[in-house]
Amino acid sequence: RWVRDVTPSPESITVREHHSFVQLPPPGYRPRIYDPRASFFGVDYLDYAAPLSEPIAKRFIARHRLEKTDPKAAVSEAVQPIVYYLDRGAPEPIRSALLEGARWWNQAFETAGYKNAFRVELMPEGADSMDLRYNVIQWVHRATRGWSYGAAVIDPRTGEIIKGHVTLGSLRVRQDFLIAESLLAPYEKGKPVSPKMQEMALARLRQLAAHEVGHTLGLMHNYSASTVNRSSVMDYPAPYVKLGADGTPDVTSAYATGIGEWDKVSIAFGYQDFAPGTNEEAALSKILLDAYRRGLRYLTDQDARPAGSSSSVAHLWDSGTNAIDELNRLMQVRRAALQRFGENNIREGAPLATLEDVLVPLYLVHRYQVEATSKLVGGMDYTFALRGDGQTATEIVAPAEQRRALAAVLATLKPDVLALPEPLLKMIPPRPPDYERGREHFKLHTRPVFDALAPAEAAAQHALQFLFNPERAARLVEFHALNAENPALEEVLETILAATWKTPHGEGSSGQIANVVDMVALYDLMALAANDHASDEVRAIARLELDELHGWLNAPLAGRQAISDQAHVS
Ligand SMILES: [Zn+2]
């Protein structure tokens, strides 16, 4: 099936296997000790022969071998530069964008006092990308717009990277093109097609090339970098969309250019070749602590990916210094783009049903920023501090910020925010044959016709899952117990119910959207009350709030006398 997706005939393909028998690298490489404050991944093993007074676990960072010809000089060439080779299969203008982005890393090596130590060139004619002697950036066709990869072949004894191997899928850049189409409504009748979508997509590809090469230089993600002036290519960048003076979305600064400040710190930490006599341990620690003092931050996958994660700054696909402010700003951009949304969002002659394809990324454009914002509720910030390094280990997110975050998330669920303009709803017919629905479309209850409520349901399910997360709920209980200023779980649940069930509903589709959001909140509350993974206290409080809601709905003065609501409340 996967082969069929990328080739006309899955029966007729050539599979080539490449074996590399490689001599272990020569001596002379000095492993660098792993430090949790630096964003390198690494190798570790247990040395059972280690002296009893030393740790049994040995941890080294993964990095290429790189030495200065003159470690005492302020700027030095490298004994052997690191060279990456780009797949000749990458077509222009993609080829140039990938070369440019990958070459940004040389800025970081220059900051570390290297000259011409990092290069990116086109793959030599006839060379095999599987050949272990080449660090490669491969351009491949694959069935989904899923992840790209930055992999490496590493000497397990030392962490020395023998080969960096980046694999970039050709499909995913089209998602950026689609996002730009959704924001810009660019296809005005009779006008030439704007170059802005392609420019934004290529800007993203430069970022992507730098990002994946970064992994093969030994680097992990830094998901807190976007909150410090886009300070790392190792974050996942959300397109930063501004509203122009005329109120239309502007994507000209969607993605940062050049290597980030944190990336320079990383290369200095991992690749600095210190002058003889330097206290290396102290010098390495200073590189990191100086960076943290400048306000740079580092947190990674484990801190950002889980729905229950607690950091206020480690998020995927977010923007801005403060998650709440950025969400509020982004909702204005979304509103402006939705108001302009219509037939100019698809090309002349495209099936009108494909308006939905372009609508999905715009309607849900705020989804990652909602996730980021919800993490401030019951949030705790932290660093990977070491004993004696003076860093603050933990800090609960300020109570006022937690409440402001909750309000901002709930504001995204208001019917007027979730409603689609009626002229647009009239414009989207059922999909024609050969344009099947897929996982990139809304889940309709009204098939075959487009469902005005399904997008609202999707947005509500997405946003509320984070607020009803069992770890977050348990933290709310405990943080409130430590300090009564922190919002309690009861307060958060009651605020959600006050913003949904207990807010008077409008008539017509506005009321129906409110009902849809109510039901999502109710299901989430019931699920939390019955969640095996939630603490007993969390389940007890969720149960109590359910009982309280039930009582409120059945009280004579509940204010829900309208007949259309009877089914909703009974
Ligand atoms: Zn990555």
Short mmCIF file of N, CA, C and O in Angstrom, two decimals, residues 440-557:
data_model
loop_
_atom_site.label_atom_id
_atom_site.label_comp_id
_atom_site.label_asym_id
_atom_site.label_seq_id
_atom_site.Cartn_x
_atom_site.Cartn_y
_atom_site.Cartn_z
N GLU A 440 -7.86 14.41 6.55
CA GLU A 440 -7.59 15.84 6.61
C GLU A 440 -8.87 16.66 6.51
O GLU A 440 -8.82 17.88 6.36
N HIS A 441 -10.01 15.98 6.55
CA HIS A 441 -11.29 16.69 6.47
C HIS A 441 -12.05 16.58 7.79
O HIS A 441 -11.73 15.74 8.63
N PHE A 442 -13.06 17.43 7.92
CA PHE A 442 -13.89 17.37 9.13
C PHE A 442 -14.73 16.09 9.13
O PHE A 442 -15.07 15.56 8.07
N LYS A 443 -15.06 15.61 10.32
CA LYS A 443 -15.91 14.42 10.43
C LYS A 443 -17.37 14.88 10.42
O LYS A 443 -17.87 15.41 11.42
N LEU A 444 -18.02 14.67 9.30
CA LEU A 444 -19.37 15.21 9.12
C LEU A 444 -20.43 14.29 9.72
O LEU A 444 -20.35 13.07 9.60
N HIS A 445 -21.45 14.88 10.34
CA HIS A 445 -22.63 14.12 10.77
C HIS A 445 -23.75 14.22 9.74
O HIS A 445 -24.78 13.58 9.90
N THR A 446 -23.55 15.06 8.74
CA THR A 446 -24.65 15.42 7.83
C THR A 446 -24.40 14.91 6.42
O THR A 446 -24.95 15.45 5.46
N ARG A 447 -23.52 13.92 6.30
CA ARG A 447 -23.17 13.46 4.96
C ARG A 447 -24.43 13.17 4.13
O ARG A 447 -25.39 12.68 4.67
N PRO A 448 -24.41 13.50 2.87
CA PRO A 448 -23.25 13.96 2.10
C PRO A 448 -22.97 15.46 2.19
O PRO A 448 -21.96 15.89 1.67
N VAL A 449 -23.86 16.24 2.81
CA VAL A 449 -23.64 17.69 2.73
C VAL A 449 -22.68 18.14 3.83
O VAL A 449 -22.49 17.45 4.83
N PHE A 450 -22.09 19.31 3.61
CA PHE A 450 -21.13 19.85 4.57
C PHE A 450 -21.85 20.16 5.88
O PHE A 450 -23.01 20.55 5.90
N ASP A 451 -21.13 19.96 6.98
CA ASP A 451 -21.71 20.06 8.32
C ASP A 451 -21.19 21.34 8.98
O ASP A 451 -20.00 21.49 9.23
N ALA A 452 -22.12 22.28 9.28
CA ALA A 452 -21.71 23.56 9.87
C ALA A 452 -21.24 23.39 11.31
O ALA A 452 -20.52 24.24 11.84
N LEU A 453 -21.64 22.28 11.94
CA LEU A 453 -21.32 22.09 13.36
C LEU A 453 -20.07 21.23 13.57
O LEU A 453 -19.43 21.32 14.61
N ALA A 454 -19.74 20.39 12.60
CA ALA A 454 -18.61 19.48 12.77
C ALA A 454 -17.29 20.23 13.03
O ALA A 454 -16.51 19.82 13.90
N PRO A 455 -17.03 21.34 12.32
CA PRO A 455 -15.78 22.06 12.63
C PRO A 455 -15.76 22.56 14.08
O PRO A 455 -14.74 22.49 14.75
N ALA A 456 -16.91 23.05 14.55
CA ALA A 456 -16.99 23.54 15.94
C ALA A 456 -16.72 22.40 16.91
O ALA A 456 -16.01 22.56 17.92
N GLU A 457 -17.27 21.25 16.61
CA GLU A 457 -17.08 20.08 17.48
C GLU A 457 -15.59 19.70 17.52
O GLU A 457 -15.03 19.43 18.60
N ALA A 458 -14.95 19.72 16.34
CA ALA A 458 -13.53 19.36 16.29
C ALA A 458 -12.70 20.35 17.11
O ALA A 458 -11.80 19.95 17.88
N ALA A 459 -13.00 21.63 16.96
CA ALA A 459 -12.22 22.66 17.68
C ALA A 459 -12.43 22.50 19.19
O ALA A 459 -11.48 22.63 19.97
N ALA A 460 -13.66 22.21 19.60
CA ALA A 460 -13.95 22.07 21.04
C ALA A 460 -13.29 20.82 21.60
O ALA A 460 -12.71 20.84 22.69
N GLN A 461 -13.37 19.72 20.85
CA GLN A 461 -12.73 18.49 21.33
C GLN A 461 -11.23 18.70 21.49
O GLN A 461 -10.62 18.25 22.45
N HIS A 462 -10.66 19.41 20.53
CA HIS A 462 -9.21 19.63 20.59
C HIS A 462 -8.85 20.47 21.81
O HIS A 462 -7.97 20.13 22.59
N ALA A 463 -9.55 21.60 21.99
CA ALA A 463 -9.17 22.54 23.07
C ALA A 463 -9.42 21.94 24.45
O ALA A 463 -8.59 22.04 25.35
N LEU A 464 -10.57 21.30 24.60
CA LEU A 464 -10.96 20.87 25.95
C LEU A 464 -10.18 19.64 26.43
O LEU A 464 -10.05 19.43 27.64
N GLN A 465 -9.64 18.85 25.50
CA GLN A 465 -8.89 17.67 25.96
C GLN A 465 -7.74 18.06 26.88
O GLN A 465 -7.39 17.32 27.80
N PHE A 466 -7.17 19.24 26.65
CA PHE A 466 -6.02 19.64 27.47
C PHE A 466 -6.48 20.12 28.85
O PHE A 466 -5.81 19.86 29.84
N LEU A 467 -7.63 20.81 28.88
CA LEU A 467 -8.11 21.30 30.17
C LEU A 467 -8.60 20.15 31.05
O LEU A 467 -8.57 20.25 32.27
N PHE A 468 -9.07 19.07 30.43
CA PHE A 468 -9.57 17.93 31.21
C PHE A 468 -8.52 16.83 31.34
O PHE A 468 -8.84 15.71 31.72
N ASN A 469 -7.28 17.16 31.02
CA ASN A 469 -6.21 16.16 31.13
C ASN A 469 -6.00 15.74 32.59
O ASN A 469 -5.94 16.59 33.47
N PRO A 470 -5.90 14.43 32.88
CA PRO A 470 -5.83 13.99 34.28
C PRO A 470 -4.59 14.47 35.05
O PRO A 470 -4.68 14.77 36.24
N GLU A 471 -3.43 14.55 34.37
CA GLU A 471 -2.24 15.06 35.07
C GLU A 471 -2.41 16.54 35.41
O GLU A 471 -2.03 16.98 36.50
N ARG A 472 -2.96 17.29 34.45
CA ARG A 472 -3.17 18.71 34.71
C ARG A 472 -4.14 18.87 35.88
O ARG A 472 -3.93 19.70 36.78
N ALA A 473 -5.20 18.07 35.87
CA ALA A 473 -6.20 18.15 36.93
C ALA A 473 -5.58 17.84 38.30
O ALA A 473 -5.83 18.53 39.29
N ALA A 474 -4.72 16.83 38.33
CA ALA A 474 -4.08 16.46 39.61
C ALA A 474 -3.14 17.56 40.08
O ALA A 474 -3.04 17.83 41.29
N ARG A 475 -2.45 18.21 39.13
CA ARG A 475 -1.57 19.31 39.54
C ARG A 475 -2.38 20.47 40.11
O ARG A 475 -1.98 21.12 41.07
N LEU A 476 -3.55 20.74 39.50
CA LEU A 476 -4.40 21.82 40.02
C LEU A 476 -4.76 21.56 41.48
O LEU A 476 -4.72 22.46 42.31
N VAL A 477 -5.10 20.31 41.78
CA VAL A 477 -5.45 19.95 43.15
C VAL A 477 -4.26 20.21 44.07
O VAL A 477 -4.38 20.87 45.12
N GLU A 478 -3.10 19.74 43.66
CA GLU A 478 -1.94 19.82 44.55
C GLU A 478 -1.39 21.24 44.66
O GLU A 478 -1.01 21.69 45.75
N PHE A 479 -1.34 21.96 43.55
CA PHE A 479 -0.81 23.33 43.60
C PHE A 479 -1.73 24.23 44.44
O PHE A 479 -1.27 25.12 45.15
N HIS A 480 -3.04 23.98 44.35
CA HIS A 480 -3.97 24.77 45.15
C HIS A 480 -3.81 24.44 46.63
O HIS A 480 -3.92 25.32 47.50
N ALA A 481 -3.51 23.18 46.93
CA ALA A 481 -3.31 22.79 48.32
C ALA A 481 -2.06 23.47 48.89
O ALA A 481 -2.02 23.85 50.06
N LEU A 482 -1.04 23.65 48.03
CA LEU A 482 0.19 24.31 48.49
C LEU A 482 -0.01 25.80 48.70
O LEU A 482 0.58 26.41 49.57
N ASN A 483 -0.84 26.37 47.83
CA ASN A 483 -1.06 27.82 47.88
C ASN A 483 -2.47 28.09 47.37
O ASN A 483 -2.78 27.88 46.20
N ALA A 484 -3.31 28.58 48.26
CA ALA A 484 -4.73 28.77 47.92
C ALA A 484 -4.94 29.81 46.83
O ALA A 484 -6.03 29.92 46.26
N GLU A 485 -3.90 30.59 46.51
CA GLU A 485 -4.01 31.55 45.40
C GLU A 485 -4.10 30.83 44.05
O GLU A 485 -4.70 31.35 43.10
N ASN A 486 -3.48 29.67 43.96
CA ASN A 486 -3.54 28.93 42.70
C ASN A 486 -4.95 28.42 42.45
O ASN A 486 -5.61 27.99 43.39
N PRO A 487 -5.41 28.48 41.20
CA PRO A 487 -6.77 28.00 40.94
C PRO A 487 -6.92 26.52 41.30
O PRO A 487 -6.06 25.71 41.00
N ALA A 488 -8.03 26.20 41.95
CA ALA A 488 -8.32 24.81 42.29
C ALA A 488 -8.95 24.11 41.09
O ALA A 488 -9.45 24.76 40.17
N LEU A 489 -8.94 22.79 41.10
CA LEU A 489 -9.61 22.04 40.04
C LEU A 489 -11.09 22.40 39.97
O LEU A 489 -11.66 22.55 38.89
N GLU A 490 -11.73 22.53 41.16
CA GLU A 490 -13.15 22.91 41.18
C GLU A 490 -13.36 24.23 40.41
O GLU A 490 -14.29 24.35 39.61
N GLU A 491 -12.48 25.19 40.67
CA GLU A 491 -12.63 26.50 40.02
C GLU A 491 -12.51 26.36 38.50
O GLU A 491 -13.30 26.94 37.76
N VAL A 492 -11.53 25.57 38.06
CA VAL A 492 -11.32 25.42 36.61
C VAL A 492 -12.54 24.74 35.97
O VAL A 492 -13.05 25.19 34.94
N LEU A 493 -13.00 23.65 36.59
CA LEU A 493 -14.15 22.93 36.02
C LEU A 493 -15.39 23.82 36.03
O LEU A 493 -16.16 23.86 35.05
N GLU A 494 -15.59 24.56 37.11
CA GLU A 494 -16.77 25.43 37.18
C GLU A 494 -16.68 26.58 36.19
O GLU A 494 -17.70 27.01 35.62
N THR A 495 -15.47 27.06 35.93
CA THR A 495 -15.30 28.12 34.93
C THR A 495 -15.63 27.60 33.54
O THR A 495 -16.26 28.30 32.73
N ILE A 496 -15.22 26.35 33.26
CA ILE A 496 -15.54 25.76 31.96
C ILE A 496 -17.07 25.61 31.82
O ILE A 496 -17.65 25.95 30.79
N LEU A 497 -17.72 25.12 32.87
CA LEU A 497 -19.18 24.92 32.80
C LEU A 497 -19.90 26.27 32.72
O LEU A 497 -20.92 26.40 32.04
N ALA A 498 -19.36 27.27 33.41
CA ALA A 498 -19.97 28.60 33.35
C ALA A 498 -19.87 29.18 31.94
O ALA A 498 -20.77 29.87 31.47
N ALA A 499 -18.76 28.88 31.25
CA ALA A 499 -18.55 29.42 29.90
C ALA A 499 -19.33 28.63 28.86
O ALA A 499 -19.48 29.09 27.72
N THR A 500 -19.79 27.45 29.22
CA THR A 500 -20.50 26.61 28.25
C THR A 500 -21.96 26.45 28.69
O THR A 500 -22.80 27.29 28.36
N TRP A 501 -22.26 25.43 29.44
CA TRP A 501 -23.63 25.13 29.82
C TRP A 501 -24.38 26.31 30.43
O TRP A 501 -25.55 26.53 30.15
N LYS A 502 -23.67 27.05 31.29
CA LYS A 502 -24.39 28.06 32.08
C LYS A 502 -24.40 29.44 31.43
O LYS A 502 -24.90 30.39 32.02
N THR A 503 -23.84 29.55 30.23
CA THR A 503 -23.95 30.81 29.48
C THR A 503 -25.21 30.73 28.63
O THR A 503 -25.41 29.74 27.91
N PRO A 504 -26.07 31.74 28.72
CA PRO A 504 -27.31 31.70 27.91
C PRO A 504 -26.98 31.51 26.43
O PRO A 504 -26.08 32.17 25.90
N HIS A 505 -27.70 30.58 25.80
CA HIS A 505 -27.43 30.27 24.40
C HIS A 505 -28.27 31.12 23.47
O HIS A 505 -29.42 31.46 23.80
N GLY A 506 -27.72 31.42 22.30
CA GLY A 506 -28.45 32.19 21.31
C GLY A 506 -29.45 31.31 20.56
O GLY A 506 -29.62 30.13 20.86
N GLU A 507 -30.11 31.92 19.58
CA GLU A 507 -31.06 31.18 18.76
C GLU A 507 -30.33 30.56 17.56
O GLU A 507 -29.20 30.93 17.26
N GLY A 508 -31.01 29.66 16.88
CA GLY A 508 -30.51 29.16 15.60
C GLY A 508 -29.16 28.49 15.68
O GLY A 508 -28.86 27.77 16.64
N SER A 509 -28.33 28.73 14.67
CA SER A 509 -27.07 27.99 14.58
C SER A 509 -26.12 28.37 15.72
O SER A 509 -25.32 27.55 16.16
N SER A 510 -26.21 29.61 16.20
CA SER A 510 -25.37 30.00 17.34
C SER A 510 -25.69 29.12 18.55
O SER A 510 -24.78 28.63 19.24
N GLY A 511 -26.98 28.89 18.80
CA GLY A 511 -27.39 28.02 19.91
C GLY A 511 -26.95 26.58 19.69
O GLY A 511 -26.53 25.90 20.63
N GLN A 512 -27.03 26.13 18.43
CA GLN A 512 -26.61 24.75 18.13
C GLN A 512 -25.11 24.57 18.33
O GLN A 512 -24.67 23.53 18.84
N ILE A 513 -24.33 25.58 17.95
CA ILE A 513 -22.88 25.49 18.18
C ILE A 513 -22.60 25.41 19.68
O ILE A 513 -21.79 24.59 20.14
N ALA A 514 -23.32 26.24 20.45
CA ALA A 514 -23.13 26.22 21.90
C ALA A 514 -23.49 24.84 22.47
O ALA A 514 -22.80 24.32 23.35
N ASN A 515 -24.55 24.25 21.94
CA ASN A 515 -24.94 22.91 22.40
C ASN A 515 -23.84 21.88 22.10
O ASN A 515 -23.55 21.01 22.92
N VAL A 516 -23.25 21.99 20.92
CA VAL A 516 -22.18 21.05 20.54
C VAL A 516 -21.01 21.18 21.51
O VAL A 516 -20.46 20.18 21.99
N VAL A 517 -20.64 22.41 21.81
CA VAL A 517 -19.51 22.63 22.73
C VAL A 517 -19.86 22.12 24.13
O VAL A 517 -19.05 21.49 24.81
N ASP A 518 -21.10 22.37 24.55
CA ASP A 518 -21.57 21.85 25.85
C ASP A 518 -21.35 20.34 25.95
O ASP A 518 -20.87 19.83 26.96
N MET A 519 -21.77 19.65 24.89
CA MET A 519 -21.70 18.18 24.95
C MET A 519 -20.26 17.70 24.99
O MET A 519 -19.94 16.72 25.68
N VAL A 520 -19.37 18.39 24.28
CA VAL A 520 -17.95 18.01 24.35
C VAL A 520 -17.45 18.18 25.78
O VAL A 520 -16.77 17.30 26.34
N ALA A 521 -17.81 19.30 26.41
CA ALA A 521 -17.38 19.54 27.80
C ALA A 521 -17.97 18.48 28.73
O ALA A 521 -17.28 17.98 29.62
N LEU A 522 -19.23 18.13 28.50
CA LEU A 522 -19.87 17.13 29.36
C LEU A 522 -19.19 15.76 29.22
O LEU A 522 -18.88 15.10 30.22
N TYR A 523 -18.94 15.34 27.97
CA TYR A 523 -18.27 14.06 27.76
C TYR A 523 -16.89 14.07 28.41
O TYR A 523 -16.47 13.09 29.03
N ASP A 524 -16.17 15.18 28.26
CA ASP A 524 -14.83 15.25 28.85
C ASP A 524 -14.90 15.19 30.37
O ASP A 524 -14.05 14.57 31.01
N LEU A 525 -15.90 15.84 30.94
CA LEU A 525 -16.05 15.82 32.40
C LEU A 525 -16.40 14.41 32.88
O LEU A 525 -15.84 13.92 33.87
N MET A 526 -17.29 13.74 32.15
CA MET A 526 -17.64 12.36 32.52
C MET A 526 -16.43 11.45 32.38
O MET A 526 -16.19 10.58 33.23
N ALA A 527 -15.67 11.66 31.31
CA ALA A 527 -14.49 10.81 31.08
C ALA A 527 -13.46 11.02 32.19
O ALA A 527 -12.81 10.07 32.64
N LEU A 528 -13.32 12.26 32.63
CA LEU A 528 -12.36 12.53 33.70
C LEU A 528 -12.82 11.87 35.00
O LEU A 528 -12.01 11.29 35.74
N ALA A 529 -14.12 11.93 35.25
CA ALA A 529 -14.67 11.33 36.48
C ALA A 529 -14.46 9.82 36.48
O ALA A 529 -14.44 9.20 37.55
N ALA A 530 -14.32 9.23 35.29
CA ALA A 530 -14.19 7.76 35.20
C ALA A 530 -12.80 7.34 34.75
O ALA A 530 -12.57 6.17 34.44
N ASN A 531 -11.86 8.28 34.72
CA ASN A 531 -10.53 7.98 34.14
C ASN A 531 -9.66 7.22 35.14
O ASN A 531 -9.33 7.72 36.22
N ASP A 532 -9.27 6.01 34.76
CA ASP A 532 -8.42 5.17 35.62
C ASP A 532 -7.08 5.84 35.92
O ASP A 532 -6.44 5.53 36.92
N HIS A 533 -6.64 6.68 35.01
CA HIS A 533 -5.33 7.30 35.19
C HIS A 533 -5.40 8.57 36.04
O HIS A 533 -4.37 9.12 36.40
N ALA A 534 -6.60 9.04 36.31
CA ALA A 534 -6.73 10.24 37.15
C ALA A 534 -6.60 9.83 38.62
O ALA A 534 -6.93 8.70 38.99
N SER A 535 -6.14 10.77 39.43
CA SER A 535 -6.05 10.47 40.86
C SER A 535 -7.46 10.35 41.44
O SER A 535 -8.44 10.85 40.87
N ASP A 536 -7.57 9.68 42.57
CA ASP A 536 -8.87 9.51 43.20
C ASP A 536 -9.52 10.86 43.49
O ASP A 536 -10.72 11.05 43.31
N GLU A 537 -8.70 11.81 43.93
CA GLU A 537 -9.24 13.13 44.28
C GLU A 537 -9.79 13.82 43.03
O GLU A 537 -10.85 14.45 43.07
N VAL A 538 -9.06 13.69 41.92
CA VAL A 538 -9.53 14.30 40.67
C VAL A 538 -10.86 13.68 40.26
O VAL A 538 -11.81 14.39 39.90
N ARG A 539 -10.95 12.37 40.32
CA ARG A 539 -12.21 11.70 39.94
C ARG A 539 -13.36 12.14 40.85
O ARG A 539 -14.47 12.38 40.40
N ALA A 540 -13.04 12.27 42.14
CA ALA A 540 -14.08 12.66 43.09
C ALA A 540 -14.59 14.07 42.79
O ALA A 540 -15.81 14.32 42.81
N ILE A 541 -13.65 14.98 42.49
CA ILE A 541 -14.06 16.36 42.21
C ILE A 541 -14.84 16.43 40.90
O ILE A 541 -15.86 17.12 40.80
N ALA A 542 -14.39 15.69 39.88
CA ALA A 542 -15.10 15.68 38.60
C ALA A 542 -16.52 15.14 38.80
O ALA A 542 -17.49 15.68 38.24
N ARG A 543 -16.64 14.11 39.60
CA ARG A 543 -17.96 13.52 39.89
C ARG A 543 -18.87 14.54 40.59
O ARG A 543 -20.05 14.67 40.25
N LEU A 544 -18.28 15.24 41.54
CA LEU A 544 -19.05 16.26 42.27
C LEU A 544 -19.56 17.34 41.32
O LEU A 544 -20.72 17.78 41.40
N GLU A 545 -18.69 17.77 40.38
CA GLU A 545 -19.10 18.81 39.43
C GLU A 545 -20.18 18.30 38.48
O GLU A 545 -21.06 19.06 38.07
N LEU A 546 -20.11 17.02 38.14
CA LEU A 546 -21.18 16.43 37.32
C LEU A 546 -22.51 16.47 38.06
O LEU A 546 -23.55 16.84 37.50
N ASP A 547 -22.48 16.07 39.33
CA ASP A 547 -23.71 16.08 40.15
C ASP A 547 -24.25 17.50 40.25
O ASP A 547 -25.46 17.73 40.15
N GLU A 548 -23.33 18.43 40.43
CA GLU A 548 -23.74 19.83 40.59
C GLU A 548 -24.40 20.33 39.29
O GLU A 548 -25.43 21.01 39.32
N LEU A 549 -23.81 19.96 38.14
CA LEU A 549 -24.38 20.38 36.86
C LEU A 549 -25.77 19.76 36.66
O LEU A 549 -26.71 20.42 36.22
N HIS A 550 -25.87 18.49 37.04
CA HIS A 550 -27.16 17.80 36.93
C HIS A 550 -28.22 18.52 37.75
O HIS A 550 -29.35 18.76 37.29
N GLY A 551 -27.84 18.88 38.96
CA GLY A 551 -28.76 19.60 39.84
C GLY A 551 -29.16 20.95 39.25
O GLY A 551 -30.33 21.34 39.26
N TRP A 552 -28.18 21.63 38.68
CA TRP A 552 -28.45 22.97 38.10
C TRP A 552 -29.41 22.86 36.91
O TRP A 552 -30.32 23.66 36.75
N LEU A 553 -29.19 21.82 36.09
CA LEU A 553 -30.05 21.65 34.91
C LEU A 553 -31.48 21.33 35.30
O LEU A 553 -32.42 21.67 34.58
N ASN A 554 -31.65 20.67 36.44
CA ASN A 554 -32.99 20.27 36.85
C ASN A 554 -33.66 21.28 37.77
O ASN A 554 -34.82 21.11 38.12
N ALA A 555 -32.91 22.31 38.14
CA ALA A 555 -33.51 23.33 39.01
C ALA A 555 -34.52 24.14 38.20
O ALA A 555 -34.33 24.36 37.01
N PRO A 556 -35.60 24.60 38.84
CA PRO A 556 -36.65 25.30 38.08
C PRO A 556 -36.18 26.62 37.47
O PRO A 556 -36.69 27.03 36.44
N LEU A 557 -35.16 27.26 38.02
CA LEU A 557 -34.75 28.57 37.50
C LEU A 557 -33.48 28.48 36.66
O LEU A 557 -32.70 29.40 36.60
#
